[in-house]
Short mmCIF file of C-alpha atoms and ligand atoms in Angstrom, two decimals:
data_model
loop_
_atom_site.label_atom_id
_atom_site.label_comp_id
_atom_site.label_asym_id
_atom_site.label_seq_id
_atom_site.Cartn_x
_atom_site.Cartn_y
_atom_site.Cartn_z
CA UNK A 20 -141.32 19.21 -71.23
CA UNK A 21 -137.92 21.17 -70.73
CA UNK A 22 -135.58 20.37 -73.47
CA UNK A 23 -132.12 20.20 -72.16
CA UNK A 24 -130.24 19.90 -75.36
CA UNK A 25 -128.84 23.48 -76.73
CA UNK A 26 -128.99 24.74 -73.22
CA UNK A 27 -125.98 26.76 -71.99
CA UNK A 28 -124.22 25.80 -68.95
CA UNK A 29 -125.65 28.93 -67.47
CA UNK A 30 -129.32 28.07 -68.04
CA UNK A 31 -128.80 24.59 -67.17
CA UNK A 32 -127.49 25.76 -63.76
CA UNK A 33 -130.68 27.77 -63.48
CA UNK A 34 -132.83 24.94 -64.15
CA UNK A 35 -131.41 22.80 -61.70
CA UNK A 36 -131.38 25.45 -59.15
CA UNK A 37 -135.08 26.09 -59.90
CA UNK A 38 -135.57 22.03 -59.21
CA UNK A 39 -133.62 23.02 -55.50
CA UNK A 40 -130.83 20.95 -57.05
CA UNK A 41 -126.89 22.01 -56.79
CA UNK A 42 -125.82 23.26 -59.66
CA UNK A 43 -122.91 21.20 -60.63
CA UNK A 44 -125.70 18.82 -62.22
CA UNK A 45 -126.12 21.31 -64.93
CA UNK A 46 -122.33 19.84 -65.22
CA UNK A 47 -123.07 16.11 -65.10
CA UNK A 48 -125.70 16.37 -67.60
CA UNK A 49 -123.93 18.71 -70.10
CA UNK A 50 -121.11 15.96 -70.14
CA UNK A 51 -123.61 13.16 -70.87
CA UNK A 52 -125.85 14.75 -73.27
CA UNK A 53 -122.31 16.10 -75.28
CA UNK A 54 -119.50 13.94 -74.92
CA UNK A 55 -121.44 10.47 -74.30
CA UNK A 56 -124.25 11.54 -76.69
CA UNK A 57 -126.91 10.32 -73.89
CA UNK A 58 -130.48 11.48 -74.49
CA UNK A 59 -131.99 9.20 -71.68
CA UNK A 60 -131.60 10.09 -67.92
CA UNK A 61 -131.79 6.57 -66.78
CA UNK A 62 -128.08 6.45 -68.53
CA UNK A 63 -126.51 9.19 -66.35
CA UNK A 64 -125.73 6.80 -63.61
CA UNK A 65 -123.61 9.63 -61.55
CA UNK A 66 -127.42 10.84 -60.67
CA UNK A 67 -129.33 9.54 -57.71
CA UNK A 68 -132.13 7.61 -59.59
CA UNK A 69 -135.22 9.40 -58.39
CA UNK A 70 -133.69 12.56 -59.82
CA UNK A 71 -133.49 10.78 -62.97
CA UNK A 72 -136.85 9.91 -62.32
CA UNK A 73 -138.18 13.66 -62.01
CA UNK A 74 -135.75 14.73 -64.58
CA UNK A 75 -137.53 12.01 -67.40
CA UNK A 76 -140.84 13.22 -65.89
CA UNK A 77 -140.33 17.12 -66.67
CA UNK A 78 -137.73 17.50 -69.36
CA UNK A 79 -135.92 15.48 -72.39
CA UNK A 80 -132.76 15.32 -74.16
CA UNK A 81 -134.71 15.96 -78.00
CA UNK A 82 -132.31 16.90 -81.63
CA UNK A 83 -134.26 17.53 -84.63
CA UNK A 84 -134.55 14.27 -87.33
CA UNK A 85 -131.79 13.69 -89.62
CA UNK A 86 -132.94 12.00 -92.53
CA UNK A 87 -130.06 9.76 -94.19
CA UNK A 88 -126.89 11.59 -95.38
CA UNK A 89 -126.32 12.41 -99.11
CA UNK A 90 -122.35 12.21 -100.12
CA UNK A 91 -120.62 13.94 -102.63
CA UNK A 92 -117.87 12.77 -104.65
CA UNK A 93 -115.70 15.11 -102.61
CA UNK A 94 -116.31 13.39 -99.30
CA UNK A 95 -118.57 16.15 -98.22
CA UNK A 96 -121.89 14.96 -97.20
CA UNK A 97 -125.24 16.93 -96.75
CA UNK A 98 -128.40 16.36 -94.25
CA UNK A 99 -132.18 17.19 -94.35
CA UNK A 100 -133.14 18.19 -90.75
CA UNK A 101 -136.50 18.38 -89.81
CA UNK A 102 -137.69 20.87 -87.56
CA UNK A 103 -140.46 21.53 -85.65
CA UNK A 104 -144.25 21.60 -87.97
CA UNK A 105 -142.02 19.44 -89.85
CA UNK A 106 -140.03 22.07 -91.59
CA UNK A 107 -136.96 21.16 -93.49
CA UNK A 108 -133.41 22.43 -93.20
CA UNK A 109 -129.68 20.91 -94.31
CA UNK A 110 -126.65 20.56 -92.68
CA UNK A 111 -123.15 20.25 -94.38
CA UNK A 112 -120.21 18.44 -93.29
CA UNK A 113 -117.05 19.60 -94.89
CA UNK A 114 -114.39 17.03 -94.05
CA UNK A 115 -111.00 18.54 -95.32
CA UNK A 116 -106.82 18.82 -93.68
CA UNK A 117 -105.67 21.80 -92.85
CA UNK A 118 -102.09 23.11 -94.28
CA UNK A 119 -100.47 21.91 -90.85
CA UNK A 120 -102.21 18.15 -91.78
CA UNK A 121 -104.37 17.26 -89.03
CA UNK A 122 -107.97 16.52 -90.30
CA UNK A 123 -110.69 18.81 -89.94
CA UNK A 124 -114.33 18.24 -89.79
CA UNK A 125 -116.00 21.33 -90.53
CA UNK A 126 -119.66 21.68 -89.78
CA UNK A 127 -122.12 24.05 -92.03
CA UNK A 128 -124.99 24.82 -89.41
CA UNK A 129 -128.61 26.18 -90.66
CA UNK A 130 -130.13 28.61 -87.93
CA UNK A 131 -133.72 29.62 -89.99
CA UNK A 132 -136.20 27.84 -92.14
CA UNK A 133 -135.77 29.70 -95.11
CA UNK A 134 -134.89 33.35 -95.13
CA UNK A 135 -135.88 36.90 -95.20
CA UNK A 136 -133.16 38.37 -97.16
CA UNK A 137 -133.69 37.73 -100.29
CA UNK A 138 -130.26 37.90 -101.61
CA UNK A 139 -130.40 38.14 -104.80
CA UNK A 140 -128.10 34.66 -105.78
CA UNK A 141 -128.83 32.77 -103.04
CA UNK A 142 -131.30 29.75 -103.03
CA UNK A 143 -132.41 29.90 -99.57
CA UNK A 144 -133.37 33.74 -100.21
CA UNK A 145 -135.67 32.42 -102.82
CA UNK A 146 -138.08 30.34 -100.41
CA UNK A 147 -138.49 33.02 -98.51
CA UNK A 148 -138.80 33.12 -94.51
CA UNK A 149 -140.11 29.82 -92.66
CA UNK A 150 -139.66 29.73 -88.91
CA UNK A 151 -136.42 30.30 -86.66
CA UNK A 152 -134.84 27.30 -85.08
CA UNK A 153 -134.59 26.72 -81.71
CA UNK A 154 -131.53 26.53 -79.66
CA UNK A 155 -131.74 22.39 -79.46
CA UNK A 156 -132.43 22.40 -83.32
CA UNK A 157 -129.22 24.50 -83.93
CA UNK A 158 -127.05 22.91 -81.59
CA UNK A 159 -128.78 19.43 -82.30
CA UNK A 160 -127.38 19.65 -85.63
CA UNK A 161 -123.97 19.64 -84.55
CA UNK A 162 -125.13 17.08 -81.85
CA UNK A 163 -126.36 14.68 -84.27
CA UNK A 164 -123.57 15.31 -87.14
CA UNK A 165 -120.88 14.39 -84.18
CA UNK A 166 -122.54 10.68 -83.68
CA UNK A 167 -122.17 10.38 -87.20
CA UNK A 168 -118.22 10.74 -88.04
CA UNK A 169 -116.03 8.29 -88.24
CA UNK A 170 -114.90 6.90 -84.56
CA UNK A 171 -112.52 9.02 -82.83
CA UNK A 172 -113.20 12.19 -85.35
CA UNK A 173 -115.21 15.45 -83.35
CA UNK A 174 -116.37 18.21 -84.52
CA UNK A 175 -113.16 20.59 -85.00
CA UNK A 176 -115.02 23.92 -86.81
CA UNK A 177 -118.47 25.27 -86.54
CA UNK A 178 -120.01 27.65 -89.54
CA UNK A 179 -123.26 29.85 -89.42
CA UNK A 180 -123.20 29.34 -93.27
CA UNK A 181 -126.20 26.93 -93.90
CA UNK A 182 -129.57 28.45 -94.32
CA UNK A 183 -130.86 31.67 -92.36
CA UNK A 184 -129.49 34.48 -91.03
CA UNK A 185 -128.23 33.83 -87.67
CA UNK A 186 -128.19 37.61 -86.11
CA UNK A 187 -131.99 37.39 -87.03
CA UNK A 188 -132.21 35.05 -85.01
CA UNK A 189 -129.88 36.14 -82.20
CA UNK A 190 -130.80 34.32 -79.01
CA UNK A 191 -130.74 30.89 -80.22
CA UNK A 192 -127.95 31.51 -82.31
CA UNK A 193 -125.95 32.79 -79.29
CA UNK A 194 -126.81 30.38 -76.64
CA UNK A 195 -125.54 27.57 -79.65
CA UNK A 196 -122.50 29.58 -79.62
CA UNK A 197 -121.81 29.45 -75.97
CA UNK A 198 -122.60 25.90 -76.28
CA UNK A 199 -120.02 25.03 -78.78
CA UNK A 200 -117.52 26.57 -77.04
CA UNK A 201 -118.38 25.11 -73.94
CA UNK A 202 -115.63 22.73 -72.86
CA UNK A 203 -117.85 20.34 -71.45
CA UNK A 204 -119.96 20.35 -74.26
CA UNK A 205 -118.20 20.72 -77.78
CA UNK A 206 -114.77 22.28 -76.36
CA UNK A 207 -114.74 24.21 -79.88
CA UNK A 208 -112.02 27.06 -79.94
CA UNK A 209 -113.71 30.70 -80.44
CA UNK A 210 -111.55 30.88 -83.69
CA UNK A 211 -113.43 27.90 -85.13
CA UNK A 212 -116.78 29.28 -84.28
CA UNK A 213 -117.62 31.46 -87.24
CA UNK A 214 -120.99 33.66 -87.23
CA UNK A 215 -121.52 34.45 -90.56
CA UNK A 216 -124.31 37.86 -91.21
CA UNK A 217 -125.30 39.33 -94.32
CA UNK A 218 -124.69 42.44 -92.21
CA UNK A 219 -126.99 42.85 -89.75
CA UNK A 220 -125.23 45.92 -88.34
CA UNK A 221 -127.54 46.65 -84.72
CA UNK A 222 -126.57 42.95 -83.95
CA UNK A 223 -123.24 43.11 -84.65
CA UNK A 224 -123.17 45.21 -81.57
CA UNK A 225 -125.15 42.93 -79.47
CA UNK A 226 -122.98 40.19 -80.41
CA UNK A 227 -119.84 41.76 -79.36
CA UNK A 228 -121.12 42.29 -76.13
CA UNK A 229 -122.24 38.81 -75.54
CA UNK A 230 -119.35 36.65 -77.26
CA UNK A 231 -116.11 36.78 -79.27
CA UNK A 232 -115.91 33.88 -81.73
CA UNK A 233 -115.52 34.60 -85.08
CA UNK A 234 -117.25 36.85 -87.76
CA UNK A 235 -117.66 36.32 -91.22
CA UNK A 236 -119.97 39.51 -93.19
CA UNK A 237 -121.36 38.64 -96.47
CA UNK A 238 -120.12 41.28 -98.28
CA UNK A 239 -119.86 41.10 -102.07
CA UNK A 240 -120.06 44.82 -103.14
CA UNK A 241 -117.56 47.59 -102.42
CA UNK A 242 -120.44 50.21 -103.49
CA UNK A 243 -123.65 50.65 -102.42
CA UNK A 244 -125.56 50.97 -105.46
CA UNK A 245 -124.32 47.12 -106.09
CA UNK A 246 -124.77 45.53 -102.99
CA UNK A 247 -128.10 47.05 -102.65
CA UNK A 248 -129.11 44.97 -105.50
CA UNK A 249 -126.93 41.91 -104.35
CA UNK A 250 -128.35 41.97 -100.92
CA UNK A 251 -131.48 44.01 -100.35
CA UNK A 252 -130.67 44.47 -96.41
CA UNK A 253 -128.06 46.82 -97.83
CA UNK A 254 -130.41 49.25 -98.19
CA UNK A 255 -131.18 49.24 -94.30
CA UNK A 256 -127.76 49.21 -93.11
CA UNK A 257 -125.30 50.96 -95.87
CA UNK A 258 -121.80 49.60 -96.22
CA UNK A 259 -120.23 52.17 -94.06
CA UNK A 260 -122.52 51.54 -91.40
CA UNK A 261 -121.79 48.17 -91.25
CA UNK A 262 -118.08 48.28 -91.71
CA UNK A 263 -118.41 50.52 -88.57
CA UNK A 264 -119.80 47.79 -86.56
CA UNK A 265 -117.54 45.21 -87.90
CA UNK A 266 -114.82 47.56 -86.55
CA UNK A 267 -116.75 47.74 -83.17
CA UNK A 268 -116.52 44.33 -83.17
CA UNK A 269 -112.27 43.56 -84.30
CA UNK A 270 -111.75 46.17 -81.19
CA UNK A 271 -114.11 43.76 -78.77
CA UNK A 272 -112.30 41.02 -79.91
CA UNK A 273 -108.68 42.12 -79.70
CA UNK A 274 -105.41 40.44 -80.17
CA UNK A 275 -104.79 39.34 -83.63
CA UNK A 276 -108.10 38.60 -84.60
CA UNK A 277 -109.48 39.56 -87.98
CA UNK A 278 -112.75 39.44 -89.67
CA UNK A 279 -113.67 37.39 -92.84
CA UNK A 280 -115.06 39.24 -95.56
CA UNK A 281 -117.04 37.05 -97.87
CA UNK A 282 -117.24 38.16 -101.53
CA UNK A 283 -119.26 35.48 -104.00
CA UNK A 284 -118.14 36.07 -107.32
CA UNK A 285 -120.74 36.66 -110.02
CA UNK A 286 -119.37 37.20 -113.71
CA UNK A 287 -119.44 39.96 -114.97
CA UNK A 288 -121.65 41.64 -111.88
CA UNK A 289 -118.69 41.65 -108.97
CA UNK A 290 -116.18 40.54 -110.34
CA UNK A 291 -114.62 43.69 -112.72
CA UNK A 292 -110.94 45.18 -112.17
CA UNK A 293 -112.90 48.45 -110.48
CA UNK A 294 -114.74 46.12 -108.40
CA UNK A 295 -111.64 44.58 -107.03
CA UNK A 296 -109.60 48.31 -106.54
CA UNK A 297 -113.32 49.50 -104.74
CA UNK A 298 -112.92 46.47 -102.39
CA UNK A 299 -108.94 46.95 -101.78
CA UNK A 300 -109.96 51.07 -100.80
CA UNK A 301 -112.55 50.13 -99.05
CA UNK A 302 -111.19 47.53 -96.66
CA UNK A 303 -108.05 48.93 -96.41
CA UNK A 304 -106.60 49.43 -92.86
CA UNK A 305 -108.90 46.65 -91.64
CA UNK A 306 -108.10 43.74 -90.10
CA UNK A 307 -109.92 41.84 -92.55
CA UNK A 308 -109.33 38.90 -95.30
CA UNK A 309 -111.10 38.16 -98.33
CA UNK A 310 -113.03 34.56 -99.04
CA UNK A 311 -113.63 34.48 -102.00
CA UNK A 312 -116.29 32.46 -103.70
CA UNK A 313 -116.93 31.63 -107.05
CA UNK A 314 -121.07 31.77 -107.79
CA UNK A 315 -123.02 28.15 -107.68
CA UNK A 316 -125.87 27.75 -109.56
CA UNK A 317 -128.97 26.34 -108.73
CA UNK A 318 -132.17 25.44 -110.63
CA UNK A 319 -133.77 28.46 -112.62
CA UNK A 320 -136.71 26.98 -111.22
CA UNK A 321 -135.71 27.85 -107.77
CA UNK A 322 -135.13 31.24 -108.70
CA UNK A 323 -131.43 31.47 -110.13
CA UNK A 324 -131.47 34.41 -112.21
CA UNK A 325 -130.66 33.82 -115.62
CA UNK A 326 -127.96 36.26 -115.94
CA UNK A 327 -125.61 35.08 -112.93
CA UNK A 328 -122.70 32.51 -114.18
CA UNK A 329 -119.75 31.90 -112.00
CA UNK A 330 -116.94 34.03 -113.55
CA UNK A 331 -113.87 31.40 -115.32
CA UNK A 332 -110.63 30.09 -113.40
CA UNK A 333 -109.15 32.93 -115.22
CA UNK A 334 -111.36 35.43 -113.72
CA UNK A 335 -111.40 34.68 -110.22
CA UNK A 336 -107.68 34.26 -109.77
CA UNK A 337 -107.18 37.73 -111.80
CA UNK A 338 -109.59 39.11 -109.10
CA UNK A 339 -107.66 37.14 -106.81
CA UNK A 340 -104.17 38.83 -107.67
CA UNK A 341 -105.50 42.42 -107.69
CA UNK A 342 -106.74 41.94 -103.78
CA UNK A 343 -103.12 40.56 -103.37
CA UNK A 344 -101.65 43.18 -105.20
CA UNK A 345 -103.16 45.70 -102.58
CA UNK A 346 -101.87 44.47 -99.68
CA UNK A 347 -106.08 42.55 -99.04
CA UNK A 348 -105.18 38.77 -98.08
CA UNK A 349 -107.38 37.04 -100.10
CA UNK A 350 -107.85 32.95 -100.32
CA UNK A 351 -110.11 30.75 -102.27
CA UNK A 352 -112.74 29.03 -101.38
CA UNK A 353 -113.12 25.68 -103.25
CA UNK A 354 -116.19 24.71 -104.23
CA UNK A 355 -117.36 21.50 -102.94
CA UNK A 356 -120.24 19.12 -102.27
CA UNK A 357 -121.89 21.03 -105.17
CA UNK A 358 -122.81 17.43 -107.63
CA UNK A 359 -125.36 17.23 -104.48
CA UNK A 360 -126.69 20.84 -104.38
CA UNK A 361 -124.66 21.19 -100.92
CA UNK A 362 -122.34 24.13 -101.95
CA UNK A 363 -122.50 27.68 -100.44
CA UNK A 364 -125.99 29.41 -101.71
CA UNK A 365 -127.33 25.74 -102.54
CA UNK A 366 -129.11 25.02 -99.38
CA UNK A 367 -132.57 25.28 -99.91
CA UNK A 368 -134.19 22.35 -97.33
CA UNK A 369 -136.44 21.05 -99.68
CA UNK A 370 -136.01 17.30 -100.76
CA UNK A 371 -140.15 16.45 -100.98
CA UNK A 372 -141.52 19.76 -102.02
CA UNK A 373 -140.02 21.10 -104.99
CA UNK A 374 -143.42 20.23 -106.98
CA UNK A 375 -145.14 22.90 -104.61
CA UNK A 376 -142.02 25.33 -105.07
CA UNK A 377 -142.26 24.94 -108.78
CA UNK A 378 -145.95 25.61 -109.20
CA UNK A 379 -145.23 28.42 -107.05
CA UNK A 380 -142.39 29.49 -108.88
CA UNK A 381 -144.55 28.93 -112.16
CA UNK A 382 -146.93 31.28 -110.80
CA UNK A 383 -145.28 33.72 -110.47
CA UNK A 384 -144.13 33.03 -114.19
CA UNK A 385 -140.85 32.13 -113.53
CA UNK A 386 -141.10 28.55 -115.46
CA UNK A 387 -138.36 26.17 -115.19
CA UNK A 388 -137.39 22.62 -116.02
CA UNK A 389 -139.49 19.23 -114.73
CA UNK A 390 -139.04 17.79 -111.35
CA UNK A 391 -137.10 14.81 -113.02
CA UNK A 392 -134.67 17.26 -114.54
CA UNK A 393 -134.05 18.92 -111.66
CA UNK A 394 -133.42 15.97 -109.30
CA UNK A 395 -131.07 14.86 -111.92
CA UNK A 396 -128.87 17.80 -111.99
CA UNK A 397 -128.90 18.38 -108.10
CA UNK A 398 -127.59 14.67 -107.85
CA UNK A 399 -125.70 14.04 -110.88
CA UNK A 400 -121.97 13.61 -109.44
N1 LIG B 505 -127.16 34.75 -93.89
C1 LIG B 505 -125.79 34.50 -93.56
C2 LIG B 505 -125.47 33.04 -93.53
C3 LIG B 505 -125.52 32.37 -94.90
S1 LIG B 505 -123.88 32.11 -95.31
C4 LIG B 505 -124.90 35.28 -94.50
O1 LIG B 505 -125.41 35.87 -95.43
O2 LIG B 505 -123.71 35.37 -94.25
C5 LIG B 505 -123.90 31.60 -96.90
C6 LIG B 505 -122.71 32.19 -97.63
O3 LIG B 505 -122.79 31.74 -98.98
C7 LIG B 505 -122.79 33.69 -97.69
O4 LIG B 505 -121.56 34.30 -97.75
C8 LIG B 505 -123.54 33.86 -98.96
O5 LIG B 505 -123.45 35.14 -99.45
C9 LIG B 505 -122.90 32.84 -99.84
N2 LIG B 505 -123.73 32.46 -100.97
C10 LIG B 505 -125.07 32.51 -101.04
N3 LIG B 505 -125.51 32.10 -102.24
C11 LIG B 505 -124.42 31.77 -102.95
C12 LIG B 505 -124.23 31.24 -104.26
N4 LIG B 505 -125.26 30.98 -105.05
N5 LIG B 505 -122.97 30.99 -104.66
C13 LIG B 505 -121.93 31.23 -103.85
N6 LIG B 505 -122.04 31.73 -102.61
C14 LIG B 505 -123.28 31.99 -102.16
#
């Protein structure tokens, strides 16, 4: 079986012509399977029936599981996905208005099981790597999250920010790309379609030739010596080799486009008056603004190193004010969705196996509290 859903208008038209069918079908079925939410051919009733017939015969319309949502106080609501072997992933819808008031539905997209960067405060890191998703599980995230809104709310924003690292996994991640941006699928502006990379520099290039939606690098050092410790990759592709890239990439792009530098703020690590001047030299001249984000915990058990707290109000807007002060737009990102373990870094996929991550956690010495305990704080609001 061919599955159609995730498949860009481009490889739709091939499939069709393949079949020795015209390829303005690849049209008719991108419009049912996106904006009618159709997953049976029988339903596309603008196709001669024993097309239908040989499409139901060779291919499907198939989105990964959603198991039921969890909400957070704040509105924002988090889904387990399961992929295929029955691997586990979330997805995060971030309802919020933007400053000009219309609403905005903001969707956090996984693109790996797990992950092989082992970032040093990040929960996903900690599992480890599990299996890339496939084009239809990426985009069927979004494709399932949109039947679920409210009636008459879409999809406005689409973030690489779940779990994974999506220039790792470059060819699904693009094709979802394409896909959101496809008018007849998702109709999502390029500016709303953020790729986010712990800095996969080679890829940065690749993606530049292949789309321009928007980047976001997971930065969080100024030196090297730091981020190499924050984010091991660092140590493959230095800081000035990947600022080079990201360059590469604002001159692909052109007009008044600018990247987004993420910076998670870790007390006491990241988050020093020399650590804010490093990040004003270092990005300076660069079309670039800062997110910052204030460090969320998760479960020692998981792997949260004991020493990382997120820094007080106090700290982060003092950091805040010295990026200002340079001339480095800088904004805030609030932290939400975290009473249900859904906020940036929290992601982890696992709802039924934490017993098997804690005994594996346990043997490798690492302790931590009881099952019990730790459901309770991941769903305490
Ligand atoms: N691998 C990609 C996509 C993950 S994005 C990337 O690294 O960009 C997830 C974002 O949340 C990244 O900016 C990441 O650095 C940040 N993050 C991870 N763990 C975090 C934590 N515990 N607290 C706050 N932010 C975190």
């Amino acid at each position: 079986m061919t599955n159609l859903l995730g498949m860009t208008r481009a490889r739709l038209k091939a499939f069709f012509g393949g079949l020795g069918e015209k390829p303005y079908r690849a049209e008719q079925v991108m419009k049912w399977i996106y904006r009618d939410g159709v997953a049976d051919f029988e339903a596309m009733t603008d196709i001669a029936k024993p097309l239908r017939r040989r499409l139901a015969d060779i291919a499907d319309i198939r989105a990964p599981g959603f198991g039921p949502g969890h909400r957070a106080a704040d509105g924002v609501v988090k889904w387990p996905v399961t992929v295929a072997g029955g691997q586990k992933v979330e997805t995060v819808l971030i309802p919020d208005v933007s400053a000009s008031g219309a609403k905005r539905n903001t969707l956090c997209i996984s693109s790996q099981v797990g992950c092989a960067l082992d970032c040093s405060f990040c929960a996903t890191g900690k599992q480890g790597f599990g299996a890339n998703l496939r084009r239809a599980e990426i985009v069927g995230q979004a494709w399932r999250a949109a039947r679920l809104l409210p009636p008459g709310e879409t999809i406005t924003n689409v973030v690489f920010m779940g779990m994974g690292e999506p220039l790792l996994n470059f060819d699904a991640a693009m094709d979802a790309v394409d896909v959101f941006m496809d008018h007849l699928a998702f109709g999502i502006s390029k500016r709303r379609v953020t790729v986010s990379t712990a800095g996969v520099a080679p890829r940065i290039y690749d993606m530049a030739a292949r789309t321009d939606v928007s980047l976001a690098i997971s930065l969080h050092a100024a030196r090297d010596d730091l981020r190499d410790a924050l984010v091991p990759l660092n140590r493959k592709y230095p800081i000035a080799e990947l600022l080079s890239a990201c360059r590469y990439y604002l001159d692909s792009m052109g007009e008044r486009r600018t990247i987004t530098i993420e910076y998670t703020l870790i007390d006491g690590v990241n988050d020093r008056r020399e650590d804010a001047e490093a990040l004003v030299e270092l990005l300076a001249g660069m079309r670039a603004k800062v997110n910052l984000i204030p460090f969320n915990p998760f479960p020692a058990a998981n792997g949260c190193p004991a020493a990382y707290r997120r820094p007080s109000r106090n700290r982060v807007l003092y950091f805040q004010r010295q990026l200002l002060a340079g001339g480095l737009p800088a904004m805030l990102r609030t932290t939400r969705g975290d009473d249900i373990a859904a906020a940036c870094g929290q992601l982890t996929g696992a709802f039924e196996d934490r017993t098997r991550r804690r005994a594996r956690y346990q043997q490798r010495g690492l302790g931590g509290p009881s099952d019990q305990a730790l459901i309770a704080r991941e769903t305490a609001a």
